[in-house]
Every structure is written in structure tokens, then in C-alpha cells.
PDB file of N, CA and C in Angstrom:
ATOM      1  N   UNK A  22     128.723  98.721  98.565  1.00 66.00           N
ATOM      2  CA  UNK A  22     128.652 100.122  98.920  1.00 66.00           C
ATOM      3  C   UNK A  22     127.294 100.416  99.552  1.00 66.00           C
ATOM      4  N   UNK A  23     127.541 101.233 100.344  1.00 79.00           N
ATOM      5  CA  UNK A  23     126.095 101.601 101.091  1.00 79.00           C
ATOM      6  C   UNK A  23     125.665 102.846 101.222  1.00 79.00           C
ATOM      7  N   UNK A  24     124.607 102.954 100.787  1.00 83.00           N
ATOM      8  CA  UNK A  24     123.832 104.212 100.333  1.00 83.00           C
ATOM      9  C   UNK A  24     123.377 104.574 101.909  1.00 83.00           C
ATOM     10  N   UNK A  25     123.743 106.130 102.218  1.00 87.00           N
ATOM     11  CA  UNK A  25     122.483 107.201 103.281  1.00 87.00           C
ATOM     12  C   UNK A  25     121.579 107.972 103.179  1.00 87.00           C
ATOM     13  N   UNK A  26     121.708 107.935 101.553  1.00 87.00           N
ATOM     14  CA  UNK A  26     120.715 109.219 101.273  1.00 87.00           C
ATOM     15  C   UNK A  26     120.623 108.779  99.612  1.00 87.00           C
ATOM     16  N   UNK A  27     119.631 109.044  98.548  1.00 89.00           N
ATOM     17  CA  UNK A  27     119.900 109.108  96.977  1.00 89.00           C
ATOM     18  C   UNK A  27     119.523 110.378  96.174  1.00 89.00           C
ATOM     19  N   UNK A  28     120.209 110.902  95.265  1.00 87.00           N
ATOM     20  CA  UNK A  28     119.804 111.426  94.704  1.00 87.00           C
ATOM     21  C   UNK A  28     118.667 111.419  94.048  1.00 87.00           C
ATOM     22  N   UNK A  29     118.009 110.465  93.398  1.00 87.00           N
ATOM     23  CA  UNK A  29     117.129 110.352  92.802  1.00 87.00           C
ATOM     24  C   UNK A  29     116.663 108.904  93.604  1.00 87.00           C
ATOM     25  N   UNK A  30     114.911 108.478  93.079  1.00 89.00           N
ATOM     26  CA  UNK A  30     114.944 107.736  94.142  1.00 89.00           C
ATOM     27  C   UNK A  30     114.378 107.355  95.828  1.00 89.00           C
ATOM     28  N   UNK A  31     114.219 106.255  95.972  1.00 93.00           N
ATOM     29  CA  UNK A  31     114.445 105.666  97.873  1.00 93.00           C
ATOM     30  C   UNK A  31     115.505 105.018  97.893  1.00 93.00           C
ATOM     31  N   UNK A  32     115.778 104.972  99.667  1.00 92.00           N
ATOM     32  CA  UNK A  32     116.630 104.466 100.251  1.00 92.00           C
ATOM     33  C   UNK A  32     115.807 103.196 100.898  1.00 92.00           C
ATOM     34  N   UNK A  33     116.631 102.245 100.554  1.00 92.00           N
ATOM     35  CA  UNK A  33     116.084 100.502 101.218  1.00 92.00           C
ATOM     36  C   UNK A  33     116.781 100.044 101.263  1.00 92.00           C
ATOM     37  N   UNK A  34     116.975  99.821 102.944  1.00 91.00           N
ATOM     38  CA  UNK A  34     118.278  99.060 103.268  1.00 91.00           C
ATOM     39  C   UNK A  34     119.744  99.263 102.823  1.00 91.00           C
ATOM     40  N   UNK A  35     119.619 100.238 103.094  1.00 90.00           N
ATOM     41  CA  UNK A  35     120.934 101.067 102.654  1.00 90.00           C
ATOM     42  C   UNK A  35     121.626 101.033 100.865  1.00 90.00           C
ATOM     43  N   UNK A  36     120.231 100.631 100.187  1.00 92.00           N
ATOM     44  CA  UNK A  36     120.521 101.071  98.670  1.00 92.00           C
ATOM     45  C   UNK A  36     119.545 101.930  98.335  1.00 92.00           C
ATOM     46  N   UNK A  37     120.070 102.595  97.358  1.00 93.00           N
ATOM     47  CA  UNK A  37     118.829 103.169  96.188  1.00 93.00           C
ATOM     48  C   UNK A  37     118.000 102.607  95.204  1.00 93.00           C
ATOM     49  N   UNK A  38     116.860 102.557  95.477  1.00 94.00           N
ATOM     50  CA  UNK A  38     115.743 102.058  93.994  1.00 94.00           C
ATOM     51  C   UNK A  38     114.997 102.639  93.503  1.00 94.00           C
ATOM     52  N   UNK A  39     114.441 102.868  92.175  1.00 94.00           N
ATOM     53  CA  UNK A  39     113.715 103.430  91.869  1.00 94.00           C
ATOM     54  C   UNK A  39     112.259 104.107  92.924  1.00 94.00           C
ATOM     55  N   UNK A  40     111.753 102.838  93.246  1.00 92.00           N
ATOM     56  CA  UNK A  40     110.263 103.179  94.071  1.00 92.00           C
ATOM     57  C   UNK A  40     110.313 102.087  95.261  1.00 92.00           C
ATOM     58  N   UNK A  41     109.663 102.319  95.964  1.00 94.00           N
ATOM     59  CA  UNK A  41     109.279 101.761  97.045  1.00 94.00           C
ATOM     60  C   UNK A  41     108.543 100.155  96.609  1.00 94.00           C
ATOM     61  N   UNK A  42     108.977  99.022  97.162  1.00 94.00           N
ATOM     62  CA  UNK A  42     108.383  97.502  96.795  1.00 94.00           C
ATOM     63  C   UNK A  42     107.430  97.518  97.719  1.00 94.00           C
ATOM     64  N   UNK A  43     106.333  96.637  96.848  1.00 92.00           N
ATOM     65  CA  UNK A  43     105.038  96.583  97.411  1.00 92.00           C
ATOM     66  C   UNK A  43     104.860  96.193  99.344  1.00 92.00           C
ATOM     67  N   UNK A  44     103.838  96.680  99.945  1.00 94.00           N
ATOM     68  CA  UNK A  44     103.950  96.941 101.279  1.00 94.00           C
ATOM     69  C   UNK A  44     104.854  98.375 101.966  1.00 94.00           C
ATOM     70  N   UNK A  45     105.341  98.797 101.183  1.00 96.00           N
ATOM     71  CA  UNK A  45     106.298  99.555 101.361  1.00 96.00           C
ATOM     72  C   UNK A  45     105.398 100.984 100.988  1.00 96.00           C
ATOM     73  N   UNK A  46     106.102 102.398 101.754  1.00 94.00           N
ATOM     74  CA  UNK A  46     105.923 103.821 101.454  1.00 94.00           C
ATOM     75  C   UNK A  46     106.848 104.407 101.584  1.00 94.00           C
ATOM     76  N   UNK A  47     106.937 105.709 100.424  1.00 93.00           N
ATOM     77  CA  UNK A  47     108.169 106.622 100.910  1.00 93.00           C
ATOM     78  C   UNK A  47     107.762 107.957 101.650  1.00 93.00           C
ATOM     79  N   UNK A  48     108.560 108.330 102.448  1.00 93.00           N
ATOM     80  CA  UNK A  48     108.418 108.923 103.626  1.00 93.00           C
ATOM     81  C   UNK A  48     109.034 110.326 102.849  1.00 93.00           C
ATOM     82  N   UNK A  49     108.825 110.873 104.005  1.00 91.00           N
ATOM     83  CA  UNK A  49     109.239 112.165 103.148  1.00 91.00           C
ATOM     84  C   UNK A  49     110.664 113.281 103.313  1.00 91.00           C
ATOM     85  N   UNK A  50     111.662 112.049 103.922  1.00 92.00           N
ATOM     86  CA  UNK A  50     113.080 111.679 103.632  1.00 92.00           C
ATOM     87  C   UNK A  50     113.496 111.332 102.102  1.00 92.00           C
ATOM     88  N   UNK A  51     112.373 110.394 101.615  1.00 93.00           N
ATOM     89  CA  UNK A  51     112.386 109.244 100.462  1.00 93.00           C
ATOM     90  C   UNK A  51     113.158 107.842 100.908  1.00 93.00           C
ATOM     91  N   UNK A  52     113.080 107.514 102.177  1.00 94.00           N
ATOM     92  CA  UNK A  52     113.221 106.372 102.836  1.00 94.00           C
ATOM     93  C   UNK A  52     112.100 105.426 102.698  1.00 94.00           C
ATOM     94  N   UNK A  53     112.520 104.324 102.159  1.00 95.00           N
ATOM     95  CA  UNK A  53     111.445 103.342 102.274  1.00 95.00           C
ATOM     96  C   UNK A  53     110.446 102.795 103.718  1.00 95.00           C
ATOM     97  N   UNK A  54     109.339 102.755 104.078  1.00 96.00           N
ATOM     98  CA  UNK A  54     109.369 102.102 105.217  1.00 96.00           C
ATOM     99  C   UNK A  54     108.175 101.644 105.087  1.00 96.00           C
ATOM    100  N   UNK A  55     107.716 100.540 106.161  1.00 96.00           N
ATOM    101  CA  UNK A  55     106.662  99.157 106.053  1.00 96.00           C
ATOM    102  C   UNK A  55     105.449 100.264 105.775  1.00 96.00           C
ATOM    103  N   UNK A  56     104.860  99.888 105.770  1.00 96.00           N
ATOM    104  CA  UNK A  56     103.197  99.944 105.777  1.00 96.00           C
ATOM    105  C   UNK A  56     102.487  98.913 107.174  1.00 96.00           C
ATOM    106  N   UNK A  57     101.675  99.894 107.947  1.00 96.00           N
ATOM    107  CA  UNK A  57     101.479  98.706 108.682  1.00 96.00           C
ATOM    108  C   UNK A  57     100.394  97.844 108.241  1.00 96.00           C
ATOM    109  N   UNK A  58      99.925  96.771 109.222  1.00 94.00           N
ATOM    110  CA  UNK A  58      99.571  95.975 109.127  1.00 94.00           C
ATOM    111  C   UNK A  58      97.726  96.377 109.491  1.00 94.00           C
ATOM    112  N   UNK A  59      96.854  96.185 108.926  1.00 96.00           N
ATOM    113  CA  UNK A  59      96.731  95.112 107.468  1.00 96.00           C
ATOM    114  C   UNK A  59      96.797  96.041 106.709  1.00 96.00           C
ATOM    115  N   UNK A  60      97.046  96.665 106.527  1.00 96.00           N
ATOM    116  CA  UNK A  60      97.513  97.649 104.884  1.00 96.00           C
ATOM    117  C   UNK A  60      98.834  96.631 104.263  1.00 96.00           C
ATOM    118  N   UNK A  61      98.135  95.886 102.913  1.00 96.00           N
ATOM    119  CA  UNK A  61      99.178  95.337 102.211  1.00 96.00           C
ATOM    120  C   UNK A  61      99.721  95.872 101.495  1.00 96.00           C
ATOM    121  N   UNK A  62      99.374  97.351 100.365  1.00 96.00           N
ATOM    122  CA  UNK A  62     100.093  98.824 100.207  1.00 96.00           C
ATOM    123  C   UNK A  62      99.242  99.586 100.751  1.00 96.00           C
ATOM    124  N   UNK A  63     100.446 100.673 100.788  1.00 95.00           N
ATOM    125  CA  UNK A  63      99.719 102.227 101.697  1.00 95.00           C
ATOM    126  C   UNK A  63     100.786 103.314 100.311  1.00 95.00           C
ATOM    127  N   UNK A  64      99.963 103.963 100.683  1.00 91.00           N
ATOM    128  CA  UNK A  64     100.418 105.637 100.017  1.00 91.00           C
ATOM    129  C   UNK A  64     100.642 106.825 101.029  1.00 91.00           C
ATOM    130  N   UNK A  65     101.777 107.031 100.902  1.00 90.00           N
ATOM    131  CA  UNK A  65     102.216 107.866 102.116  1.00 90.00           C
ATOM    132  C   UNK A  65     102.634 108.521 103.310  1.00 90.00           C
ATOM    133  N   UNK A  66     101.678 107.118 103.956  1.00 94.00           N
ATOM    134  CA  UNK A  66     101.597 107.026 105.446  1.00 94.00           C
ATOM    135  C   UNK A  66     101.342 105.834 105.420  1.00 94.00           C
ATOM    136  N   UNK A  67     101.640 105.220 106.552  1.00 95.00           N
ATOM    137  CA  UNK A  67     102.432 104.123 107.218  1.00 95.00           C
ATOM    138  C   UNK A  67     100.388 103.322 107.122  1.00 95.00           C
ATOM    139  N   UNK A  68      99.386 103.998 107.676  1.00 95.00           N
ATOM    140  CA  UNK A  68      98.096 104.040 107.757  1.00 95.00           C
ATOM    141  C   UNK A  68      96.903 104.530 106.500  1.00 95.00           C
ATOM    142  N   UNK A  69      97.723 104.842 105.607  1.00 96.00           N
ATOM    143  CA  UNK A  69      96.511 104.889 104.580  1.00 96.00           C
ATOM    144  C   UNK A  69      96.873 103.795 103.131  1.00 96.00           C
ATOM    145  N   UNK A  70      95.606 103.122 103.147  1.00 97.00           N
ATOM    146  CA  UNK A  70      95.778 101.489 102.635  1.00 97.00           C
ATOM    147  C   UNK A  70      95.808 101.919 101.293  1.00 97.00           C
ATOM    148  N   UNK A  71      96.024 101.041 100.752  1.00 96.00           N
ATOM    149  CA  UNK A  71      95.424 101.156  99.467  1.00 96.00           C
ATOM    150  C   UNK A  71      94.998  99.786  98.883  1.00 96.00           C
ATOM    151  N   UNK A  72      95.690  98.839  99.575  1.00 96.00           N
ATOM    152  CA  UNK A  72      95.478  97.320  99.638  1.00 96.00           C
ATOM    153  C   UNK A  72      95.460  96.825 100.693  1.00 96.00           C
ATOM    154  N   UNK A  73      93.900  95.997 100.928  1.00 96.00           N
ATOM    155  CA  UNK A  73      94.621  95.332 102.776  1.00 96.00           C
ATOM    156  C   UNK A  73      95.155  93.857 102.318  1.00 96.00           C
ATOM    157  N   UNK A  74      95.358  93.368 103.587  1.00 95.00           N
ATOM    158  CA  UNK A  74      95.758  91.733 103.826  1.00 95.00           C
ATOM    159  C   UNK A  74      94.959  91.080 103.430  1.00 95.00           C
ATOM    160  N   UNK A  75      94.616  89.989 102.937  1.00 94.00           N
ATOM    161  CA  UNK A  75      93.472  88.287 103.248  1.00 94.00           C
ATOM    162  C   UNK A  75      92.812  88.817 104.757  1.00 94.00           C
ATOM    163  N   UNK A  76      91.309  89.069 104.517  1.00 92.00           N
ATOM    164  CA  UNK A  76      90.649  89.098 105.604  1.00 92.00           C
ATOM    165  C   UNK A  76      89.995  90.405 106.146  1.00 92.00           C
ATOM    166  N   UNK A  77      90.451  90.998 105.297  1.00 94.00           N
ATOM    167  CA  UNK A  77      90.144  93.102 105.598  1.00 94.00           C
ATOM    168  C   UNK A  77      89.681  93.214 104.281  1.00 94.00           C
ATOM    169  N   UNK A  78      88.348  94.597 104.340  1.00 92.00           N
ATOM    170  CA  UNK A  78      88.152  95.281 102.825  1.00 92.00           C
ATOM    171  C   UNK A  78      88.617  96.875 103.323  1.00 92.00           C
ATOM    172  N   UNK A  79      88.968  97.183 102.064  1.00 93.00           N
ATOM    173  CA  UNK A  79      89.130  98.290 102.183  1.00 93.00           C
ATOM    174  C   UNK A  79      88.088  99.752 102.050  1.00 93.00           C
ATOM    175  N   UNK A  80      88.115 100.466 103.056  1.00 92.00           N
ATOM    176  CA  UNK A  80      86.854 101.282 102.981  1.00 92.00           C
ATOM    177  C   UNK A  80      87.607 102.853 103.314  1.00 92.00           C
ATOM    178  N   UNK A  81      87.407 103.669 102.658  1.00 93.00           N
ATOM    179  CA  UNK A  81      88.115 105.328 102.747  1.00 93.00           C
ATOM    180  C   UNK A  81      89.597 105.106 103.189  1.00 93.00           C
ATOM    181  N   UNK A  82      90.360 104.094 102.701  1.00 95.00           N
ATOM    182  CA  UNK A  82      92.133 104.575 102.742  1.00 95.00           C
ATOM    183  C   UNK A  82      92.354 103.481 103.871  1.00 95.00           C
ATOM    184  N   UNK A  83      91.283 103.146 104.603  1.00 95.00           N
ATOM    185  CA  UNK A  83      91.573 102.423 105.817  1.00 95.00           C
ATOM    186  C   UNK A  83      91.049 100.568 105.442  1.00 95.00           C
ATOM    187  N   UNK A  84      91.512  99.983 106.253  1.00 96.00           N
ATOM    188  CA  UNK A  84      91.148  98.093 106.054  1.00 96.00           C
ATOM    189  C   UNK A  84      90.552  98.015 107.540  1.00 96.00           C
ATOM    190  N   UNK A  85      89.442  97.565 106.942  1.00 94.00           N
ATOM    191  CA  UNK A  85      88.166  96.713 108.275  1.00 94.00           C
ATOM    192  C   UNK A  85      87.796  95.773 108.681  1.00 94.00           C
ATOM    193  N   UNK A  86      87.658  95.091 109.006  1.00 92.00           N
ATOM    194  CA  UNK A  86      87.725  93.448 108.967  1.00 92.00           C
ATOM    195  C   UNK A  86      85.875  93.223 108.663  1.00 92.00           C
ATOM    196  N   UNK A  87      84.652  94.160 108.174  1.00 87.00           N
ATOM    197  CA  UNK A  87      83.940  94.253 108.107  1.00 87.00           C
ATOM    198  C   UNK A  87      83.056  95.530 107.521  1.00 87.00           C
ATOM    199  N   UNK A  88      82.401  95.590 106.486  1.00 83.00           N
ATOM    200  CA  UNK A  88      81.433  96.409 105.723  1.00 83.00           C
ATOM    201  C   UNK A  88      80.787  97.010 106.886  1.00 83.00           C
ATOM    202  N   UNK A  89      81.004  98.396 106.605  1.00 81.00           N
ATOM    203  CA  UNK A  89      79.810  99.451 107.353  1.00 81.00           C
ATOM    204  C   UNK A  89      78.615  99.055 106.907  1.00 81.00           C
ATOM    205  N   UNK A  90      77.563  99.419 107.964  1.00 79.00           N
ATOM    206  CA  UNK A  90      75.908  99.389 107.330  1.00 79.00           C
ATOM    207  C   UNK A  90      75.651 100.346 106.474  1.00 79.00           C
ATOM    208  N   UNK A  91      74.768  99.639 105.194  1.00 76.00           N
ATOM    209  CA  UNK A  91      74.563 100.328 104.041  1.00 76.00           C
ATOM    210  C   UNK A  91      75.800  99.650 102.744  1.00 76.00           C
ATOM    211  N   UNK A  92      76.225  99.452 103.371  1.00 73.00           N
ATOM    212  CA  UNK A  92      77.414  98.884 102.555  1.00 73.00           C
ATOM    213  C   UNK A  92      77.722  97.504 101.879  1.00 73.00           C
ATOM    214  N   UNK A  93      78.638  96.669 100.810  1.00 69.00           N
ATOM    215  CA  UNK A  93      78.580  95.260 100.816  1.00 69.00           C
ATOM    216  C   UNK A  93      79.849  94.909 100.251  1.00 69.00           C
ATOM    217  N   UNK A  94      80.472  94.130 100.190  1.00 69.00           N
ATOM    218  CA  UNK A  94      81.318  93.740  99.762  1.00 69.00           C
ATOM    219  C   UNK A  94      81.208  93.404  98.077  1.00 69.00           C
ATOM    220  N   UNK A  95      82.670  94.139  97.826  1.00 68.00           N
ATOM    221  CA  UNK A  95      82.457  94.056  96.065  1.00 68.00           C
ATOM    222  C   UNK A  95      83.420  92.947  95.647  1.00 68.00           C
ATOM    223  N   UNK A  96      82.340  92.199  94.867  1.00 60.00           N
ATOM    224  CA  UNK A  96      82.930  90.674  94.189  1.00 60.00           C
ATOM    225  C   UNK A  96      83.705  90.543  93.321  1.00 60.00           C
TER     226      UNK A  96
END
């Protein structure tokens, strides 16, 4: 059976699940959709990180491939 919409819930891939799987955001349909890239999770928007990829830190919601000045990477 294939889901278009859920009552409770996202829609992924034409089912319902509880929450959105990691890399993933719900939209404000409650449709699942990617997160881009390098955001490995985002909250909300497709662009605000909350985790980047191997190779990015994360700095105000966004992934950089490099520390602002003044700044350092936390170990």
C-alpha cells in the first residue's frame, strides 16, 4: 500500500514513519527530503547542518571545509 500523505508522522517513499532517517528533514508538508550535501543532518531546511560529512566542521548551522580566524577546531 502506498501512502500520499500521513496522518501522523512523514512521508518516505511513499510510506509513513515516525521521523525523518538520518540525512533526512521534514518539510513542511511532513515529507521527508535529503539534506544537502555536506550537511550529514540538517533541521528544517535542506541547508541548515547540524552534522557535516568527513571533511567539513560545522560553524553557525552551516559546514566549512575550514575554521574562521579566531577560531579552532574542537577535538
Amino acid at each position: 500500500m502506498e501512502c500520499s500523505s500521513c496522518i501522523s508522522g512523514t512521508l518516505i517513499n511513499n510510506s509513513c514513519i515516525s521521523t525523518c532517517p538520518s540525512g533526512y528533514y521534514s518539510d513542511t508538508n511532513n515529507v521527508c527530503q535529503l539534506c544537502d550535501i555536506p550537511c550529514k543532518e540538517c533541521l528544517n531546511l535542506p541547508t541548515t547542518c547540524k552534522l557535516c560529512v568527513n571533511g567539513y566542521y560545522l560553524f553557525n548551522n552551516t559546514c566549512i571545509t575550514a575554521c574562521p580566524v579566531e577560531y579552532f577546531q574542537e577535538i
